[in-house]
Amino acid sequence: MDGEADFMRRALELAEFGRGRVMPNPPVGCVLVRDGEIVAEGWHDHIGGLHAEQMAIAEAEVRGVPTLGTTAYITLEPCNHFGRTPPCTEALLWAGVSHVVVGAADPNPTVRGGGTETLRSGGVNVEEGLLVDECEEQMHEFMHWCRTRRPHVLLKAAIDAHGRIDGDPALPAERFSSEASLGLVHELRADSMAILVGINTVIRDNPSLTVRGPDIGPRDSPLRVVIDPNCRVPGDSELLVDGAAPTLLVHCTDPGAIDDAPHVERMVLTDDDGELPVSRILDMLGDRGIQSLLVEGGADTWRRFLAEEAVDRAHLCRSPSTLSGDSDLKFDEDELSDAGLRCVSTIDVDGDEVSHWKR
């Protein structure tokens, strides 16, 4: 490798191995370098496992590679507190690492500045800000939550060739996206701490909202959130009976005494004339530590989030198929752009046009 930026880019590559498996922690990568060569690598692989710095040091030990005097390139400021593992600052000092290059500072109030200050106090030369934009982008949900105490919101929508989102209401809901596009949806779910739908989607589609395919390791399944102001959720809905993931029903009226399954929780939030403000929902989820929220539908829910400028990014799948019937339920790209989002990429996924949007 030619220089410091290349070492940090390798650390960014390594961090991706932990994507979807380390929440609520962010993905982090680390390389140890001596004389311009990488001698050990590490990443945070799963929640409760070694952090990136600790894995790199452990790899060096196993291979008999001395760490004294090495330089560590780390995508995020090392932690300086006891959590599921001891502080990474202690591991770096114990290993005799003499120089640490950090990509992004940790904005978490429990860590802010403590990692670099501790290392400097221990005689380590510390540099900060190498490829900071790339490092923050990789962990943007974590950064967003630390700075706003609200989850980062990703809107996911699928439409047919004419912008329709549903077929004949007298028939069962149709699945019209390609299998490859559905696979992308499960990747989005795996990368989310919560998945939200409105009550109309539950009644119409009876979804399970689970992650199928991607390996999320030992972390909890994403929380399933249903916005159900007037307690209309059917008792036999998959979300209530399958026990597959924790489920939160948000009401604005008291549902009374209901014998729900252990995985189901109900919460009553104050309303504005029978509607639950998106801001109040986001504050509640942020207080619960939810950093990333996938809003899957339906159209009324999308529009409420867009109207409150609460959508940070969007994933829109336009299928070449045409849904049956003459339903006028539609959604299209103009609604995203009108809400202040811009299209940053478009890809073909087995015939589906998938566009990605950012604020």
CSV table of N, CA and C in Angstrom, one decimal, residues 4-5 7-8 11 28-34 52-54 56-57 67-80 87-106 113-131 135:
chain,number,residue,atom,x,y,z
A,4,GLU,N,-1.0,6.4,4.0
A,4,GLU,CA,-1.9,6.4,5.1
A,4,GLU,C,-3.4,6.2,4.7
A,5,ALA,N,-3.8,6.9,3.6
A,5,ALA,CA,-5.2,6.8,3.1
A,5,ALA,C,-5.5,5.3,2.7
A,7,PHE,N,-4.2,2.6,4.0
A,7,PHE,CA,-4.4,1.8,5.2
A,7,PHE,C,-5.8,2.0,5.8
A,8,MET,N,-6.3,3.3,5.8
A,8,MET,CA,-7.6,3.6,6.3
A,8,MET,C,-8.7,3.0,5.4
A,11,ALA,N,-9.0,-0.5,6.4
A,11,ALA,CA,-9.8,-0.6,7.6
A,11,ALA,C,-11.3,-0.5,7.4
A,28,VAL,N,-16.8,-1.1,12.6
A,28,VAL,CA,-15.4,-0.5,12.8
A,28,VAL,C,-14.4,-1.5,12.3
A,29,GLY,N,-13.3,-0.9,11.7
A,29,GLY,CA,-12.2,-1.7,11.2
A,29,GLY,C,-10.9,-1.1,11.7
A,30,CYS,N,-9.9,-2.0,11.7
A,30,CYS,CA,-8.6,-1.6,12.2
A,30,CYS,C,-7.5,-2.4,11.5
A,31,VAL,N,-6.4,-1.7,11.2
A,31,VAL,CA,-5.2,-2.4,10.7
A,31,VAL,C,-4.0,-1.9,11.6
A,32,LEU,N,-3.0,-2.8,11.8
A,32,LEU,CA,-1.8,-2.5,12.5
A,32,LEU,C,-0.7,-2.5,11.4
A,33,VAL,N,0.1,-1.5,11.4
A,33,VAL,CA,1.1,-1.3,10.4
A,33,VAL,C,2.5,-1.1,11.0
A,34,ARG,N,3.5,-1.8,10.3
A,34,ARG,CA,4.9,-1.6,10.7
A,34,ARG,C,5.7,-1.4,9.4
A,52,ALA,N,-12.7,-4.0,17.0
A,52,ALA,CA,-11.7,-4.1,15.9
A,52,ALA,C,-10.3,-4.1,16.3
A,53,GLU,N,-10.0,-3.1,17.3
A,53,GLU,CA,-8.6,-3.0,17.8
A,53,GLU,C,-8.2,-4.3,18.5
A,54,GLN,N,-9.1,-4.8,19.3
A,54,GLN,CA,-8.8,-6.0,20.1
A,54,GLN,C,-8.6,-7.2,19.2
A,56,ALA,N,-7.5,-7.1,16.0
A,56,ALA,CA,-6.2,-7.0,15.3
A,56,ALA,C,-5.0,-7.3,16.3
A,57,ILE,N,-5.1,-6.9,17.5
A,57,ILE,CA,-4.0,-7.3,18.5
A,57,ILE,C,-4.0,-8.8,18.7
A,67,THR,N,3.6,-6.3,18.5
A,67,THR,CA,2.8,-5.1,18.3
A,67,THR,C,3.5,-3.8,18.8
A,68,LEU,N,4.6,-4.0,19.6
A,68,LEU,CA,5.3,-2.8,20.1
A,68,LEU,C,5.8,-1.9,19.0
A,69,GLY,N,5.4,-0.6,19.1
A,69,GLY,CA,5.9,0.3,18.1
A,69,GLY,C,5.1,0.4,16.8
A,70,THR,N,4.0,-0.4,16.7
A,70,THR,CA,3.2,-0.3,15.5
A,70,THR,C,2.3,0.9,15.4
A,71,THR,N,1.7,1.1,14.2
A,71,THR,CA,0.7,2.2,14.0
A,71,THR,C,-0.6,1.6,13.8
A,72,ALA,N,-1.6,2.0,14.5
A,72,ALA,CA,-3.0,1.5,14.3
A,72,ALA,C,-3.8,2.5,13.5
A,73,TYR,N,-4.5,2.1,12.4
A,73,TYR,CA,-5.4,2.9,11.7
A,73,TYR,C,-6.8,2.3,12.0
A,74,ILE,N,-7.6,3.2,12.6
A,74,ILE,CA,-8.9,2.8,13.1
A,74,ILE,C,-10.0,3.7,12.6
A,75,THR,N,-11.1,3.2,12.1
A,75,THR,CA,-12.1,4.0,11.5
A,75,THR,C,-12.9,4.9,12.5
A,76,LEU,N,-12.9,4.5,13.8
A,76,LEU,CA,-13.6,5.2,14.8
A,76,LEU,C,-12.8,5.3,16.0
A,77,GLU,N,-12.8,6.5,16.7
A,77,GLU,CA,-12.1,6.7,17.9
A,77,GLU,C,-12.3,5.5,18.9
A,78,PRO,N,-11.2,5.0,19.4
A,78,PRO,CA,-11.3,3.8,20.3
A,78,PRO,C,-12.1,4.2,21.5
A,79,CYS,N,-12.9,3.2,22.0
A,79,CYS,CA,-13.7,3.3,23.1
A,79,CYS,C,-12.9,3.4,24.4
A,80,ASN,N,-13.4,4.1,25.4
A,80,ASN,CA,-12.6,4.3,26.6
A,80,ASN,C,-13.5,4.0,27.8
A,87,PRO,N,-12.1,-1.5,27.7
A,87,PRO,CA,-11.8,-0.3,26.8
A,87,PRO,C,-10.8,-0.7,25.8
A,88,CYS,N,-11.0,-0.3,24.5
A,88,CYS,CA,-10.0,-0.5,23.5
A,88,CYS,C,-8.7,0.3,23.7
A,89,THR,N,-8.9,1.5,24.4
A,89,THR,CA,-7.7,2.3,24.8
A,89,THR,C,-6.7,1.4,25.6
A,90,GLU,N,-7.2,0.6,26.5
A,90,GLU,CA,-6.4,-0.2,27.4
A,90,GLU,C,-5.6,-1.2,26.5
A,91,ALA,N,-6.4,-1.8,25.6
A,91,ALA,CA,-5.8,-2.9,24.7
A,91,ALA,C,-4.6,-2.3,23.9
A,92,LEU,N,-4.8,-1.1,23.3
A,92,LEU,CA,-3.8,-0.4,22.5
A,92,LEU,C,-2.6,-0.1,23.4
A,93,LEU,N,-2.8,0.4,24.6
A,93,LEU,CA,-1.7,0.8,25.4
A,93,LEU,C,-0.9,-0.5,25.9
A,94,TRP,N,-1.7,-1.5,26.2
A,94,TRP,CA,-1.1,-2.8,26.6
A,94,TRP,C,-0.2,-3.4,25.5
A,95,ALA,N,-0.7,-3.2,24.3
A,95,ALA,CA,0.0,-3.8,23.1
A,95,ALA,C,1.2,-3.0,22.7
A,96,GLY,N,1.4,-1.8,23.3
A,96,GLY,CA,2.6,-1.0,23.0
A,96,GLY,C,2.5,-0.3,21.6
A,97,VAL,N,1.2,-0.1,21.1
A,97,VAL,CA,1.0,0.7,19.9
A,97,VAL,C,1.5,2.1,20.1
A,98,SER,N,2.4,2.6,19.3
A,98,SER,CA,3.0,3.9,19.5
A,98,SER,C,2.3,5.1,18.8
A,99,HIS,N,1.5,4.7,17.8
A,99,HIS,CA,0.9,5.8,16.9
A,99,HIS,C,-0.5,5.3,16.5
A,100,VAL,N,-1.5,6.1,16.7
A,100,VAL,CA,-2.9,5.8,16.3
A,100,VAL,C,-3.4,6.9,15.4
A,101,VAL,N,-4.0,6.4,14.3
A,101,VAL,CA,-4.6,7.3,13.3
A,101,VAL,C,-6.1,7.0,13.3
A,102,VAL,N,-6.9,8.0,13.6
A,102,VAL,CA,-8.3,7.8,13.8
A,102,VAL,C,-9.1,8.4,12.6
A,103,GLY,N,-10.1,7.7,12.1
A,103,GLY,CA,-10.9,8.3,11.0
A,103,GLY,C,-11.9,9.3,11.6
A,104,ALA,N,-12.9,8.8,12.3
A,104,ALA,CA,-14.0,9.7,12.8
A,104,ALA,C,-13.9,9.7,14.4
A,105,ALA,N,-14.1,10.9,14.9
A,105,ALA,CA,-14.3,11.0,16.4
A,105,ALA,C,-15.6,10.4,16.8
A,106,ASP,N,-15.7,9.9,18.0
A,106,ASP,CA,-16.9,9.3,18.5
A,106,ASP,C,-17.8,10.3,19.1
A,113,GLY,N,-14.3,12.2,23.0
A,113,GLY,CA,-12.9,12.7,23.3
A,113,GLY,C,-12.1,11.9,24.3
A,114,GLY,N,-12.8,11.0,25.0
A,114,GLY,CA,-12.1,10.2,26.0
A,114,GLY,C,-11.0,9.3,25.5
A,115,GLY,N,-11.3,8.7,24.3
A,115,GLY,CA,-10.4,7.7,23.8
A,115,GLY,C,-9.1,8.3,23.3
A,116,THR,N,-9.1,9.4,22.6
A,116,THR,CA,-7.9,10.0,22.1
A,116,THR,C,-7.1,10.6,23.3
A,117,GLU,N,-7.8,11.3,24.2
A,117,GLU,CA,-7.2,11.9,25.3
A,117,GLU,C,-6.4,10.9,26.2
A,118,THR,N,-7.1,9.7,26.4
A,118,THR,CA,-6.4,8.7,27.2
A,118,THR,C,-5.2,8.1,26.5
A,119,LEU,N,-5.3,8.0,25.2
A,119,LEU,CA,-4.1,7.5,24.5
A,119,LEU,C,-2.9,8.5,24.5
A,120,ARG,N,-3.3,9.8,24.3
A,120,ARG,CA,-2.2,10.8,24.4
A,120,ARG,C,-1.6,10.8,25.8
A,121,SER,N,-2.4,10.7,26.8
A,121,SER,CA,-1.9,10.7,28.2
A,121,SER,C,-1.0,9.5,28.4
A,122,GLY,N,-1.2,8.4,27.7
A,122,GLY,CA,-0.3,7.3,27.8
A,122,GLY,C,0.9,7.3,26.9
A,123,GLY,N,1.1,8.4,26.3
A,123,GLY,CA,2.3,8.6,25.5
A,123,GLY,C,2.2,8.2,24.0
A,124,VAL,N,0.9,7.9,23.6
A,124,VAL,CA,0.7,7.5,22.2
A,124,VAL,C,0.5,8.8,21.3
A,125,ASN,N,1.1,8.8,20.1
A,125,ASN,CA,1.0,9.9,19.2
A,125,ASN,C,-0.4,9.6,18.4
A,126,VAL,N,-1.3,10.6,18.5
A,126,VAL,CA,-2.6,10.4,17.9
A,126,VAL,C,-2.9,11.4,16.9
A,127,GLU,N,-3.3,10.9,15.7
A,127,GLU,CA,-3.8,11.8,14.6
A,127,GLU,C,-5.3,11.5,14.4
A,128,GLU,N,-6.0,12.6,14.0
A,128,GLU,CA,-7.5,12.4,13.8
A,128,GLU,C,-7.9,13.0,12.5
A,129,GLY,N,-9.0,12.4,11.9
A,129,GLY,CA,-9.6,13.0,10.8
A,129,GLY,C,-9.2,12.4,9.4
A,130,LEU,N,-8.5,11.3,9.4
A,130,LEU,CA,-8.1,10.7,8.1
A,130,LEU,C,-9.3,10.1,7.5
A,131,LEU,N,-9.7,10.5,6.3
A,131,LEU,CA,-10.8,10.0,5.5
A,131,LEU,C,-12.1,10.1,6.4
A,135,CYS,N,-15.4,7.6,6.7
A,135,CYS,CA,-15.7,6.8,7.9
A,135,CYS,C,-17.0,7.2,8.5
